[in-house]
Amino acid sequence: LASYLTESTKNMTKERIFKTLDRLGATLSVTSGNNTIGISMKFPAQSVDTALNILSDIIFNPGVDSIVFPRLKKEKLASIKRQESSWGSKLWKNFRQNFFTNHPYKRNPDGSEESIEIIGYEDVVRLYRALFVGGNVVVAISGPERSDKILPQIIDIFSKIPSGEANPPMFKSEPPISRDTVIIIPTKGEQASFIIGFDAPHIGDSLTAVAKLIDAMLSGVSVPRGWLYESLRGKRDLVYYISAGLWQGPDIGVYTISAQTSLAKLNDVLNIISKQIKKLQNGKFSDVDIEQAKKLLLIDRSFSTEYQSSRVSEWALNELLLSDHDHGEKMRRWIQGVTKDDIIRYANKYFVKSKTIILKPQGKM
């Protein structure tokens, strides 16, 4: 559907759209993920009328027809095939398939070769009509224009969206992890890679603040530091890659730790990670560790919302998923209030059971 929206409109070819944007000094991108589709535009304030007209044309007059559609399918299939050459993509694909039991997150958000093959032009048109309805669209805009000047334009454009609510398909709820599970999958190559997954709170849950603080302590967020990096890369060169992070949806959350290492060092790496988790559960950290993690999160948030486009995206997603565009500020206050006891309680609730998916070289199981 994202490709469908940016291919052309009934009034403008793709080439004309992007030539016009280039002349304006504007940019356009469409993204799709696990839960949302987003259309983003950046443009000079003096070009607001032209930019909004293009945005309106893209949303209301998508121009892809059944003749062009097969080419979009071929491009998507080629993209999926390219993922097979990346160890990271293969690892996450296998993690999704084996970590989740019932949830749609079990499937690759880009689709599979089989699913893309059977999707027809009418399916995409049907999805477009189902999703682009008033109760399922949020518009966020920021800039120097006075709100009383630009708001009438926004209302005039988006009041044309059909009324209604999106009705996502129903699925069985995802059961919590009941026991430690290790799944070993043979793969080509010489290195071993793995993802350890733990249950975590969903988007909007106040415990997300605790999870984010723990992540800052373990992973260092966006800088090469944190307990995992220091114990696996800083003191000993045990991994080629180490990362951790919180992955959340409206109804489910997962905290993951992923790494690539040599087969000879795999068990050492897993044991060290286990020790870092136990440090959290047993409270083997100081108030200084907590304050450093809080500062790191504040710095990371400052960088991540430094650009206007990033702030607008955050507002739109928070409003769409939580009906609270300013949820980021609320999260900042929650993080500041997290205590050592909160971290210990969280670790002894969410880090008790895990699912580990390991990709091991064939013949070396």
Coordinates of C-alpha atoms in Angstrom, one line a residue, residues 42-282:
K42 CA 8.8 18.7 4.7
F43 CA 8.5 21.9 2.8
P44 CA 9.3 25.7 3.1
A45 CA 6.6 27.7 4.8
Q46 CA 6.0 29.8 1.6
S47 CA 5.1 26.6 -0.3
V48 CA 2.4 25.4 2.0
D49 CA -0.4 25.7 -0.5
T50 CA 1.3 23.8 -3.2
A51 CA 2.6 21.1 -0.8
L52 CA -0.8 20.6 0.7
N53 CA -2.4 20.3 -2.8
I54 CA 0.2 17.5 -3.6
L55 CA -0.5 15.8 -0.3
S56 CA -4.2 15.9 -0.9
D57 CA -3.8 14.5 -4.5
I58 CA -1.7 11.6 -3.2
I59 CA -4.2 10.7 -0.5
F60 CA -7.4 11.1 -2.4
N61 CA -6.4 10.3 -6.0
P62 CA -3.9 7.4 -6.0
G63 CA -3.3 6.6 -9.7
V64 CA -1.9 3.1 -9.7
D65 CA -3.9 0.9 -12.0
S66 CA -4.0 -2.8 -12.6
I67 CA -1.5 -2.5 -15.4
V68 CA 1.2 -0.8 -13.3
F69 CA 0.5 -3.0 -10.2
P70 CA 2.4 -6.1 -11.4
R71 CA 5.6 -4.0 -11.6
L72 CA 5.1 -2.9 -7.9
K73 CA 4.7 -6.6 -7.0
K74 CA 8.0 -7.5 -8.7
E75 CA 9.8 -4.7 -6.9
K76 CA 8.5 -5.9 -3.6
L77 CA 9.4 -9.5 -4.3
A78 CA 13.0 -8.4 -5.2
S79 CA 13.2 -6.5 -1.9
I80 CA 12.1 -9.6 0.1
K81 CA 14.6 -11.8 -1.7
R82 CA 17.4 -9.3 -0.9
Q83 CA 16.6 -9.7 2.8
E84 CA 17.7 -13.3 2.6
S85 CA 21.3 -12.2 2.0
S86 CA 21.4 -10.4 5.4
W87 CA 22.0 -12.4 8.5
G88 CA 20.2 -9.8 10.5
S89 CA 17.0 -10.0 8.4
K90 CA 17.1 -13.9 8.5
L91 CA 17.6 -13.8 12.3
W92 CA 14.6 -11.4 12.9
K93 CA 12.4 -13.4 10.4
N94 CA 13.1 -16.6 12.4
F95 CA 12.6 -14.8 15.7
R96 CA 9.2 -13.5 14.7
Q97 CA 8.1 -16.9 13.5
N98 CA 9.2 -18.7 16.6
F99 CA 8.6 -16.1 19.4
F100 CA 5.0 -15.3 18.6
T101 CA 2.3 -17.9 18.7
N102 CA -0.9 -16.2 17.5
H103 CA 0.0 -12.5 16.9
P104 CA 0.2 -11.0 13.5
Y105 CA 3.8 -9.9 14.5
K106 CA 4.6 -13.5 13.7
R107 CA 4.7 -12.5 10.1
N108 CA 7.2 -10.3 8.3
P109 CA 5.6 -6.9 7.8
D110 CA 7.1 -6.8 4.3
G111 CA 5.2 -10.0 3.5
S112 CA 6.6 -13.2 2.1
E113 CA 7.1 -14.3 -1.5
E114 CA 3.9 -16.4 -1.2
S115 CA 1.7 -13.7 0.2
I116 CA 2.9 -11.1 -2.3
E117 CA 2.3 -13.4 -5.2
I118 CA -1.4 -13.9 -4.2
I119 CA -2.2 -10.2 -3.5
G120 CA -4.2 -8.7 -6.3
Y121 CA -4.8 -5.1 -7.3
E122 CA -8.3 -5.2 -5.8
D123 CA -6.9 -6.3 -2.5
V124 CA -4.8 -3.1 -2.2
V125 CA -7.7 -0.9 -3.3
R126 CA -9.9 -2.6 -0.6
L127 CA -7.3 -2.0 2.1
Y128 CA -6.8 1.6 1.1
R129 CA -10.5 2.2 1.4
A130 CA -10.7 0.4 4.7
L131 CA -7.8 2.3 6.3
F132 CA -8.2 5.8 5.0
V133 CA -11.3 6.7 7.0
G134 CA -11.8 9.6 9.4
G135 CA -11.6 7.6 12.6
N136 CA -8.2 6.1 11.5
V137 CA -6.3 9.2 10.4
V138 CA -4.3 11.7 12.4
V139 CA -2.8 14.8 10.8
A140 CA 0.1 16.6 12.7
I141 CA 1.7 19.7 11.3
S142 CA 4.4 22.1 12.7
G143 CA 5.9 25.3 11.4
P144 CA 5.9 29.0 11.5
E145 CA 2.4 29.4 10.0
R146 CA -0.2 30.7 12.5
S147 CA -2.7 27.9 13.4
D148 CA -5.7 30.1 12.6
K149 CA -4.4 30.5 9.1
I150 CA -3.4 27.0 8.2
L151 CA -6.1 25.1 10.2
P152 CA -9.0 26.0 7.7
Q153 CA -6.9 24.6 4.9
I154 CA -6.2 21.4 6.8
I155 CA -9.9 21.0 7.7
D156 CA -11.0 21.7 4.1
I157 CA -8.6 19.0 2.7
F158 CA -9.2 16.2 5.3
S159 CA -12.9 16.7 5.8
K160 CA -13.2 14.9 2.5
I161 CA -12.0 11.7 4.1
P162 CA -14.9 9.3 4.4
S163 CA -16.2 8.8 7.9
G164 CA -15.7 5.5 9.6
E165 CA -13.5 3.5 11.8
A166 CA -10.8 0.9 10.8
N167 CA -11.8 -2.6 11.8
P168 CA -8.6 -4.7 12.1
P169 CA -9.1 -8.5 11.9
M170 CA -9.5 -10.3 15.1
F171 CA -6.9 -12.7 16.3
K172 CA -6.3 -14.8 19.4
S173 CA -4.5 -13.0 22.2
E174 CA -0.8 -13.9 22.6
P175 CA -0.1 -16.0 25.7
P176 CA 2.7 -14.9 28.0
I177 CA 5.9 -16.9 28.0
S178 CA 5.3 -19.9 30.3
R179 CA 8.8 -21.4 30.3
D180 CA 12.3 -20.8 29.1
T181 CA 12.6 -22.0 25.5
V182 CA 15.7 -22.3 23.2
I183 CA 15.1 -22.9 19.5
I184 CA 18.2 -23.8 17.4
I185 CA 17.9 -23.3 13.6
P186 CA 20.6 -24.4 11.2
T187 CA 22.0 -21.8 8.8
K188 CA 24.7 -21.2 6.3
G189 CA 27.9 -19.4 7.3
E190 CA 30.4 -19.6 10.1
Q191 CA 29.0 -17.4 12.8
A192 CA 26.2 -17.9 15.3
S193 CA 23.6 -15.3 16.0
F194 CA 20.6 -15.2 18.4
I195 CA 17.8 -13.1 19.8
I196 CA 16.6 -13.5 23.4
G197 CA 13.0 -12.3 23.8
F198 CA 11.2 -11.4 27.0
D199 CA 7.6 -10.3 27.5
A200 CA 7.3 -6.5 28.0
P201 CA 4.5 -3.9 28.6
H202 CA 2.5 -2.6 25.6
I203 CA 2.6 1.0 24.3
G204 CA 1.0 3.4 26.8
D205 CA 1.7 1.2 29.9
S206 CA 3.4 3.3 32.6
L207 CA 5.8 0.4 33.1
T208 CA 7.3 1.3 29.8
A209 CA 9.3 4.0 31.7
V210 CA 10.9 1.2 33.8
A211 CA 11.6 -0.8 30.7
K212 CA 13.3 2.1 28.9
L213 CA 15.4 2.8 32.0
I214 CA 16.5 -0.8 32.1
D215 CA 17.3 -0.7 28.4
A216 CA 19.5 2.4 29.0
M217 CA 21.4 0.5 31.7
L218 CA 21.8 -2.7 29.6
S219 CA 22.3 -1.3 26.0
G220 CA 23.3 2.3 26.4
V221 CA 20.4 3.2 24.1
S222 CA 22.0 4.9 21.0
V223 CA 25.6 5.0 22.2
P224 CA 28.2 2.2 22.5
R225 CA 28.0 1.7 26.3
G226 CA 25.8 -0.1 28.8
W227 CA 26.4 -3.3 30.7
L228 CA 26.0 -5.6 27.6
Y229 CA 28.5 -3.6 25.5
E230 CA 31.0 -3.3 28.4
S231 CA 30.9 -6.9 29.3
L232 CA 30.9 -8.3 25.8
R233 CA 32.9 -5.8 23.8
G234 CA 34.7 -3.5 26.1
K235 CA 36.3 -5.9 28.5
R236 CA 36.4 -9.0 26.3
D237 CA 36.0 -9.1 22.5
L238 CA 33.3 -11.8 22.5
V239 CA 30.8 -10.5 20.0
Y240 CA 30.8 -9.0 16.5
Y241 CA 27.5 -7.3 17.2
I242 CA 25.3 -6.7 20.3
S243 CA 22.1 -4.8 20.6
A244 CA 19.0 -4.6 22.8
G245 CA 15.8 -2.8 22.7
L246 CA 12.1 -2.5 23.5
W247 CA 9.6 -3.4 20.8
Q248 CA 6.0 -2.4 21.5
G249 CA 2.6 -2.6 19.9
P250 CA -0.8 -1.4 21.1
D251 CA -1.5 -4.8 22.8
I252 CA 1.9 -6.4 23.3
G253 CA 5.5 -5.7 24.1
V254 CA 8.8 -7.5 23.7
Y255 CA 12.3 -6.8 25.0
T256 CA 15.0 -8.3 22.9
I257 CA 18.7 -8.8 23.2
S258 CA 20.4 -9.8 19.9
A259 CA 24.0 -10.6 19.1
Q260 CA 26.3 -12.3 16.5
T261 CA 29.4 -14.2 17.8
S262 CA 31.6 -17.1 16.9
L263 CA 30.3 -20.6 17.7
A264 CA 33.2 -21.1 20.2
K265 CA 32.1 -18.1 22.2
L266 CA 28.3 -18.6 22.0
N267 CA 27.9 -20.2 25.5
D268 CA 30.1 -17.6 27.2
V269 CA 28.1 -14.8 25.6
L270 CA 24.7 -16.3 26.7
N271 CA 26.1 -16.8 30.3
I272 CA 27.3 -13.2 30.5
I273 CA 23.9 -11.9 29.4
S274 CA 22.2 -14.1 32.0
K275 CA 24.5 -12.6 34.7
Q276 CA 23.5 -9.0 33.6
I277 CA 19.8 -9.9 33.9
K278 CA 20.5 -11.4 37.4
K279 CA 22.2 -8.1 38.4
L280 CA 18.9 -6.3 37.7
Q281 CA 16.8 -8.9 39.6
N282 CA 19.1 -8.9 42.6

